[in-house]
Amino acid sequence: MARPKRRRGDGDPNGPPTAARPQEERRLYLIFDDYPWGYSVREMNLPPPPSSRRDEAASSSASGERRRFPPPIICFEASRGYPLNFAAAGTAIVSTHSRRDPSGDSSVPDGFLPIVDVRWRGVTFGPGQAYPYIPIYLPTVGGDAVFALDASSFSRLSLAPLWPPRLEHRGGDPAGPRHGIHGEPPWWAWQDLPPPPFNRSYDAALTSYAVPGDGRTFLFSAEIDDPIEATLLPDRVTVVFGEVTSRPATFAFDTAALAWERRGEWALPFAGRGHFVPSLDAFVGLSGDPATSGHPCSCSAAAVATAGGGGGSPPAWKLGKEKLFSEDPAETHVGATVLYTGNGSEFCLVECVSIAEHGDGDGDDAAADQEEEHDEETRRRCHVYRLTTFSLSYDDNGDLTTAGTCRVQCYEVPEETTEKFLRKDPVAFWL
């Protein structure tokens, strides 16, 4: 029997293959900088949350057992200690660490970056970014592009398949202007977009962000500094400046119109990212209030869409009844990342906690400070990742609850992971 001919895109004999991707369940992917020359990617196939409180009690009884992560599925070279420089879209993980083509190829304007397909275990090299500072990456719903919000810039990289897969520019001068903001670059490159109407020169400037269900809008909440009032004293020479004050504000970016819009003088209630959950018709994330840190919270999508601008009322939100962070007094919270699995209202919380090793007390603080100053890569405390899967729903009173669906598993962080890497939230993706 003759073998069928391989299909190619759009009937073009020189086009890319269009074989369907394998329909596999999405999994958890964790990144560590435990590779001597860079980073490793680990794949986890977590069980779904239990469906009853009896199941939760059974799963919690084994939650204290520390396990070891499976071996990496892939490792790649990059400067260690920079967990913010990772993005994910579709089935791809992108490392945006600064690199330069050692050959000096001018067709790669800002260096290059590896794009790892976790399904096919393949690596593509794409155009790099020039020294990202405090980037936040957001993928499109279809996974064909990733957006990067940095301190005072906003850009987009297309991840649509290229054929032939090359970094060559297709006209124009790669050292000149990249493009107009309303069109794609003449070569594969990051597309400059209108800058954000707020300054992210420090981490606290951006409080939360979310992607609504329309798939074309990004929401960003930030602290905006009010104009400083200046008063001229009677001597007509001395000017006295008032105190710097700030207020919350939320902005929307339309990915089709490539335009910013101010939504109102209010902020989303999340610490970091909020995820749109269709089954709840709400955004869900971790509470941004330090007094309720570790609790999930939800904000109605309809309330966000209709929240008034120009100082209007903020959208109403609900606080989850249960705290998801570890309450073990021997464990110190370090960071957390919450992921939406896309299945109903199921989530995965990746929390990093540290546990003092024997003899690690207050007397070692000076040594710890000295280690940080010299960027030592060794760690004196044991770090553990608590992987919590859970579902959210509203009870009979309309309160947000996990309803006994939490399942916790603990894993030891690889010893080679640097302290600098662990100071930020875990790098985790559900792909």
Coordinates of C-alpha atoms in Angstrom, one line a residue:
M1 CA 0.0 0.0 0.0
A2 CA 1.4 3.3 -1.0
R3 CA 2.2 5.8 1.7
P4 CA 0.1 9.0 1.6
K5 CA 1.8 12.1 0.5
R6 CA 2.6 14.6 3.2
R7 CA 0.3 17.7 3.1
R8 CA 1.8 21.1 2.8
G9 CA 0.4 24.5 3.7
D10 CA -2.1 26.1 1.3
G11 CA -1.2 23.7 -1.5
D12 CA 2.2 25.3 -1.9
P13 CA 4.8 22.5 -2.6
N14 CA 7.3 24.8 -0.9
G15 CA 5.1 25.6 2.1
P16 CA 5.4 24.3 5.6
P17 CA 3.9 20.9 6.7
T18 CA 0.4 21.2 8.1
A19 CA 0.2 18.0 10.0
A20 CA -2.0 18.4 13.1
R21 CA -0.4 18.8 16.4
P22 CA -0.9 15.9 18.8
Q23 CA -4.1 16.4 21.0
E24 CA -2.5 15.9 24.4
E25 CA -3.7 17.1 27.8
R26 CA -2.1 20.3 29.0
R27 CA 0.5 19.9 31.7
L28 CA 2.4 22.0 34.2
Y29 CA 5.9 23.2 33.2
L30 CA 8.4 24.5 35.7
I31 CA 11.7 26.3 35.0
F32 CA 14.7 26.4 37.3
D33 CA 18.2 27.8 36.8
D34 CA 19.8 24.6 38.2
Y35 CA 21.6 23.9 34.9
P36 CA 25.3 25.0 35.2
W37 CA 25.0 27.1 32.0
G38 CA 21.4 28.2 32.2
Y39 CA 17.9 26.7 32.8
S40 CA 16.0 23.4 32.8
V41 CA 12.4 22.8 32.0
R42 CA 10.5 20.1 33.9
E43 CA 7.1 18.6 32.9
M44 CA 4.5 17.6 35.5
N45 CA 1.3 15.7 34.9
L46 CA -0.8 16.6 38.0
P47 CA -4.0 14.8 39.0
P48 CA -7.2 16.9 39.0
P49 CA -8.5 18.4 42.2
P50 CA -10.6 16.0 44.4
S51 CA -14.3 16.3 44.1
S52 CA -15.2 16.1 47.8
R53 CA -14.0 17.0 51.3
R54 CA -13.3 13.3 52.0
D55 CA -11.1 13.1 49.0
E56 CA -9.4 16.3 50.1
A57 CA -8.6 14.8 53.5
A58 CA -7.1 11.8 51.9
S59 CA -4.9 13.9 49.6
S60 CA -3.9 16.3 52.4
S61 CA -2.7 13.5 54.5
A62 CA 0.2 12.9 52.0
S63 CA 0.8 16.5 51.2
G64 CA 3.7 16.8 53.7
E65 CA 5.7 14.1 51.8
R66 CA 8.5 15.8 49.9
R67 CA 9.1 14.4 46.4
R68 CA 11.7 15.0 43.8
F69 CA 10.9 16.6 40.5
P70 CA 11.2 14.5 37.4
P71 CA 14.4 15.0 35.3
P72 CA 14.4 18.0 32.8
I73 CA 12.9 17.5 29.4
I74 CA 15.3 20.1 28.0
C75 CA 18.1 22.4 29.1
F76 CA 19.4 25.6 27.4
E77 CA 22.0 28.2 27.9
A78 CA 21.2 31.7 29.3
S79 CA 22.3 33.9 32.1
R80 CA 21.1 32.4 35.4
G81 CA 19.1 34.3 38.0
Y82 CA 16.7 36.1 35.7
P83 CA 13.2 34.4 36.2
L84 CA 11.3 37.3 34.7
N85 CA 12.7 36.7 31.2
F86 CA 10.3 33.9 30.3
A87 CA 7.2 33.9 28.2
A88 CA 4.8 31.2 27.0
A89 CA 2.2 31.0 24.2
G90 CA 0.5 28.0 22.7
T91 CA 2.9 25.1 23.3
A92 CA 6.0 27.3 23.3
I93 CA 8.2 28.6 26.1
V94 CA 10.3 31.6 25.1
S95 CA 13.5 32.7 26.8
T96 CA 14.1 36.4 26.3
H97 CA 17.5 36.6 28.0
S98 CA 19.8 39.0 26.1
R99 CA 22.0 37.2 23.6
R100 CA 24.0 38.2 20.6
D101 CA 24.7 36.2 17.5
P102 CA 28.4 35.3 17.8
S103 CA 28.8 35.6 14.1
G104 CA 27.7 39.2 14.2
D105 CA 25.0 38.5 11.6
S106 CA 23.2 41.9 10.9
S107 CA 20.0 40.1 10.0
V108 CA 19.4 39.5 13.7
P109 CA 18.9 43.1 14.9
D110 CA 18.7 42.4 18.7
G111 CA 20.3 39.1 19.0
F112 CA 18.4 35.8 19.2
L113 CA 16.3 33.8 21.7
P114 CA 15.3 30.1 21.9
I115 CA 11.6 29.1 21.5
V116 CA 11.1 25.7 23.0
D117 CA 8.0 23.7 21.8
V118 CA 7.2 21.5 24.8
R119 CA 5.1 19.1 22.7
W120 CA 7.5 18.4 19.9
R121 CA 10.6 18.9 22.1
G122 CA 11.9 21.2 19.3
V123 CA 13.8 24.5 19.5
T124 CA 13.4 27.4 17.1
F125 CA 15.6 30.5 17.4
G126 CA 13.7 33.8 17.2
P127 CA 14.7 37.5 17.3
G128 CA 15.8 38.7 20.7
Q129 CA 14.9 41.7 22.9
A130 CA 17.5 44.4 23.8
Y131 CA 18.0 43.9 27.5
P132 CA 14.5 43.5 29.0
Y133 CA 14.3 45.2 32.5
I134 CA 11.2 44.1 34.3
P135 CA 9.1 42.5 31.6
I136 CA 5.7 41.1 31.8
Y137 CA 4.6 38.8 29.0
L138 CA 1.1 38.1 27.8
P139 CA 0.2 35.7 25.0
T140 CA -2.7 36.0 22.6
V141 CA -5.6 33.5 23.1
G142 CA -4.6 31.5 20.0
G143 CA -0.9 31.5 21.1
D144 CA 0.3 33.1 17.8
A145 CA 1.9 36.1 19.4
V146 CA 3.3 37.3 22.7
F147 CA 3.2 40.8 24.0
A148 CA 5.9 42.3 26.3
L149 CA 5.3 45.2 28.7
D150 CA 8.5 46.6 30.1
A151 CA 9.4 49.7 32.2
S152 CA 8.3 52.2 29.6
S153 CA 7.8 50.2 26.4
F154 CA 5.3 47.8 24.8
S155 CA 6.0 45.4 22.0
R156 CA 4.8 42.3 20.2
L157 CA 6.4 39.2 18.7
S158 CA 4.6 37.1 16.2
L159 CA 4.9 33.3 16.7
A160 CA 3.1 32.4 13.6
P161 CA 4.9 29.6 11.7
L162 CA 7.5 30.9 9.2
W163 CA 8.4 29.0 6.1
P164 CA 11.3 28.7 5.4
P165 CA 12.0 29.1 9.2
R166 CA 14.7 31.8 9.0
L167 CA 15.7 35.1 10.7
E168 CA 16.5 36.8 7.4
H169 CA 15.0 40.3 6.9
R170 CA 12.8 40.6 3.9
G171 CA 13.7 44.1 2.9
G172 CA 14.5 47.3 4.6
D173 CA 17.4 48.1 6.8
P174 CA 17.5 46.1 10.1
A175 CA 19.5 48.9 11.7
G176 CA 16.9 51.5 10.8
P177 CA 13.3 52.0 12.0
R178 CA 11.6 48.7 12.6
H179 CA 8.2 49.7 11.1
G180 CA 5.2 51.8 11.6
I181 CA 3.0 50.8 14.5
H182 CA 0.1 49.7 12.3
G183 CA 2.0 47.1 10.3
E184 CA 4.1 44.0 10.8
P185 CA 8.0 44.4 10.6
P186 CA 9.5 43.7 7.2
W187 CA 11.5 41.0 8.9
W188 CA 10.9 38.8 11.9
A189 CA 11.3 41.1 14.8
W190 CA 9.6 42.6 17.9
Q191 CA 7.1 45.1 16.8
D192 CA 7.1 48.4 18.7
L193 CA 3.7 49.4 20.0
P194 CA 2.4 52.6 21.6
P195 CA 4.0 52.9 25.1
P196 CA 1.9 52.4 28.2
P197 CA 0.4 55.6 29.8
F198 CA 2.1 54.7 33.1
N199 CA 5.7 54.2 34.2
R200 CA 6.9 50.8 35.3
S201 CA 10.3 52.0 36.5
Y202 CA 9.7 50.1 39.8
D203 CA 7.9 46.9 40.5
A204 CA 5.1 48.5 42.6
A205 CA 3.9 50.7 39.7
L206 CA 1.9 47.9 38.1
T207 CA -0.4 46.1 40.6
S208 CA -2.4 43.7 38.5
Y209 CA -3.3 42.7 35.0
A210 CA -5.7 40.4 33.1
V211 CA -6.9 39.2 29.7
P212 CA -10.7 39.5 29.2
G213 CA -12.6 36.8 27.4
D214 CA -12.8 38.7 24.1
G215 CA -9.2 37.7 23.5
R216 CA -8.2 41.1 22.1
T217 CA -7.9 43.3 25.1
F218 CA -5.4 43.5 28.0
L219 CA -6.2 45.2 31.3
F220 CA -3.5 46.8 33.4
S221 CA -4.0 48.4 36.9
A222 CA -1.2 50.7 38.1
E223 CA -0.5 53.4 40.7
I224 CA -0.4 56.7 38.9
D225 CA 1.5 59.7 40.4
D226 CA -0.6 62.8 40.7
P227 CA 0.9 66.1 39.3
I228 CA 3.1 67.8 41.9
E229 CA 1.6 71.0 43.0
A230 CA 3.9 74.0 43.1
T231 CA 3.2 77.1 45.2
L232 CA 5.0 80.5 44.6
L233 CA 5.6 82.2 48.0
P234 CA 4.9 85.9 48.5
D235 CA 8.6 86.8 48.0
R236 CA 7.9 85.8 44.3
V237 CA 11.2 83.9 44.3
T238 CA 10.7 80.7 46.4
V239 CA 8.7 77.8 45.1
V240 CA 7.4 75.1 47.4
F241 CA 6.5 71.7 46.0
G242 CA 3.8 69.6 47.5
E243 CA 4.1 65.9 48.4
V244 CA 4.0 63.2 45.8
T245 CA 0.7 61.4 45.9
S246 CA -0.6 58.5 43.8
R247 CA -3.9 56.9 43.0
P248 CA -5.0 53.7 41.2
A249 CA -6.0 53.6 37.6
T250 CA -6.9 50.9 35.1
F251 CA -6.0 50.9 31.4
A252 CA -7.0 48.7 28.5
F253 CA -5.0 47.9 25.4
D254 CA -6.8 46.8 22.3
T255 CA -4.6 44.4 20.4
A256 CA -6.4 44.9 17.1
A257 CA -6.6 48.7 17.1
L258 CA -3.2 48.9 18.9
A259 CA -4.5 51.7 21.2
W260 CA -4.6 52.4 24.9
E261 CA -7.8 53.5 26.8
R262 CA -8.2 54.7 30.3
R263 CA -11.0 52.6 32.0
G264 CA -11.3 54.4 35.4
E265 CA -9.8 55.4 38.7
W266 CA -9.8 52.0 40.2
A267 CA -7.7 48.9 40.3
L268 CA -8.2 45.1 39.8
P269 CA -8.0 43.4 43.2
F270 CA -5.3 40.8 42.2
A271 CA -1.7 40.4 43.1
G272 CA -0.3 40.1 39.6
R273 CA -2.3 38.3 37.0
G274 CA -6.1 37.6 37.0
H275 CA -7.4 34.8 34.8
F276 CA -10.7 34.9 33.0
V277 CA -12.8 31.9 33.8
P278 CA -15.7 31.4 31.4
S279 CA -17.7 29.0 33.7
L280 CA -17.7 31.7 36.5
D281 CA -17.9 34.7 34.0
A282 CA -15.3 36.3 36.2
F283 CA -11.6 37.1 36.6
V284 CA -9.9 35.1 39.3
G285 CA -6.5 35.5 40.9
L286 CA -4.8 35.9 44.3
S287 CA -5.8 38.7 46.6
G288 CA -3.7 41.8 46.3
D289 CA -4.5 42.9 49.8
P290 CA -1.6 42.1 52.2
A291 CA -4.2 41.4 54.9
T292 CA -5.7 38.6 52.8
S293 CA -2.6 37.4 51.0
G294 CA -3.0 33.8 49.8
H295 CA -6.8 33.9 49.4
P296 CA -8.3 33.6 46.0
C297 CA -10.6 36.4 44.8
S298 CA -12.9 36.9 41.9
C299 CA -14.2 40.0 40.0
S300 CA -17.2 39.8 37.7
A301 CA -16.2 40.2 34.1
A302 CA -19.5 42.1 33.5
A303 CA -18.7 44.5 36.4
V304 CA -15.2 45.2 35.0
A305 CA -16.7 45.9 31.5
T306 CA -19.2 48.4 32.9
A307 CA -17.1 50.0 35.6
G308 CA -17.3 53.7 35.2
G309 CA -14.4 55.9 34.0
G310 CA -13.4 59.3 35.2
G311 CA -13.4 58.4 38.9
G312 CA -16.4 56.0 38.7
S313 CA -17.0 53.2 41.2
P314 CA -14.6 50.2 41.0
P315 CA -16.1 46.8 40.1
A316 CA -17.3 44.6 43.0
W317 CA -15.2 41.6 43.9
K318 CA -15.4 38.6 46.2
L319 CA -12.8 37.1 48.5
G320 CA -12.4 33.4 48.8
K321 CA -13.0 31.8 52.2
E322 CA -10.0 29.6 52.3
K323 CA -6.3 30.5 52.4
L324 CA -4.3 28.6 49.9
F325 CA -0.8 29.5 51.1
S326 CA 1.0 27.2 53.6
E327 CA 0.2 27.9 57.2
D328 CA 2.9 25.7 58.6
P329 CA 5.0 27.8 61.1
A330 CA 8.1 26.1 60.0
E331 CA 7.7 27.3 56.4
T332 CA 8.2 30.9 55.2
H333 CA 6.4 32.1 52.1
V334 CA 8.7 33.2 49.3
G335 CA 6.6 33.5 46.2
A336 CA 3.6 32.1 44.3
T337 CA 2.2 31.8 40.8
V338 CA -1.4 30.8 40.1
L339 CA -2.3 29.1 36.8
Y340 CA -5.7 28.5 35.2
T341 CA -5.9 25.1 33.6
G342 CA -8.6 25.9 31.2
N343 CA -10.8 23.1 32.5
G344 CA -13.9 24.4 34.1
S345 CA -12.8 26.4 37.1
E346 CA -9.7 24.3 38.0
F347 CA -6.5 26.0 39.0
C348 CA -2.9 25.1 40.0
L349 CA -1.1 27.2 42.6
V350 CA 2.7 26.9 42.7
E351 CA 4.0 28.3 46.0
C352 CA 7.6 28.4 47.0
V353 CA 8.4 28.2 50.7
S354 CA 11.7 28.1 52.5
I355 CA 12.5 26.0 55.5
A356 CA 15.4 26.8 57.8
E357 CA 18.1 24.2 57.9
H358 CA 19.6 23.0 61.1
G359 CA 21.7 25.8 62.6
D360 CA 20.3 28.5 60.3
G361 CA 19.3 31.2 62.7
D362 CA 19.3 35.0 63.2
G363 CA 23.0 34.9 63.8
D364 CA 23.6 34.0 60.1
D365 CA 21.8 37.1 58.8
A366 CA 25.1 39.0 58.2
A367 CA 26.5 36.1 56.3
A368 CA 23.3 35.9 54.2
D369 CA 23.6 39.6 53.4
Q370 CA 27.3 39.1 52.4
E371 CA 26.2 36.2 50.1
E372 CA 23.6 38.4 48.4
E373 CA 26.1 41.2 47.9
H374 CA 28.5 38.9 46.1
D375 CA 25.8 37.1 44.1
E376 CA 26.6 33.7 45.6
E377 CA 24.8 30.9 43.9
T378 CA 24.6 28.6 46.9
R379 CA 21.6 28.4 49.2
R380 CA 21.6 27.9 53.0
R381 CA 17.9 27.2 53.3
C382 CA 15.8 24.4 51.9
H383 CA 13.2 25.5 49.4
V384 CA 10.1 23.5 48.6
Y385 CA 7.4 24.0 45.9
R386 CA 3.8 23.3 47.1
L387 CA 1.7 22.4 44.1
T388 CA -2.0 22.9 45.0
T389 CA -4.7 22.0 42.5
F390 CA -8.2 23.2 43.3
S391 CA -11.5 24.2 41.9
L392 CA -13.5 27.4 42.7
S393 CA -17.3 27.8 42.9
Y394 CA -19.8 30.0 44.6
D395 CA -21.7 28.5 47.6
D396 CA -25.4 28.9 48.5
N397 CA -24.6 32.3 50.0
G398 CA -22.7 33.5 46.8
D399 CA -19.3 33.3 48.5
L400 CA -16.2 32.1 46.6
T401 CA -14.9 28.8 47.9
T402 CA -12.7 25.9 47.0
A403 CA -15.4 23.6 48.5
G404 CA -13.0 21.0 49.7
T405 CA -11.2 20.5 46.4
C406 CA -7.6 21.3 47.3
R407 CA -4.9 18.7 46.6
V408 CA -1.4 19.5 47.8
Q409 CA 1.9 17.9 46.7
C410 CA 5.3 19.0 47.9
Y411 CA 8.5 18.9 45.8
E412 CA 12.1 19.8 46.8
V413 CA 13.6 22.6 44.7
P414 CA 16.7 21.4 42.9
E415 CA 19.7 22.3 45.1
E416 CA 21.6 23.9 42.2
T417 CA 18.8 26.6 41.9
T418 CA 20.3 30.0 42.8
E419 CA 19.0 32.2 45.5
K420 CA 18.6 35.1 43.1
F421 CA 16.2 33.0 41.0
L422 CA 14.1 32.1 44.0
R423 CA 13.6 35.7 45.1
K424 CA 10.9 36.1 42.4
D425 CA 7.7 34.1 41.9
P426 CA 8.0 30.6 40.5
V427 CA 8.3 30.4 36.7
A428 CA 5.4 28.1 35.8
F429 CA 3.2 27.6 32.8
W430 CA 0.2 25.4 32.0
L431 CA 0.6 24.4 28.4

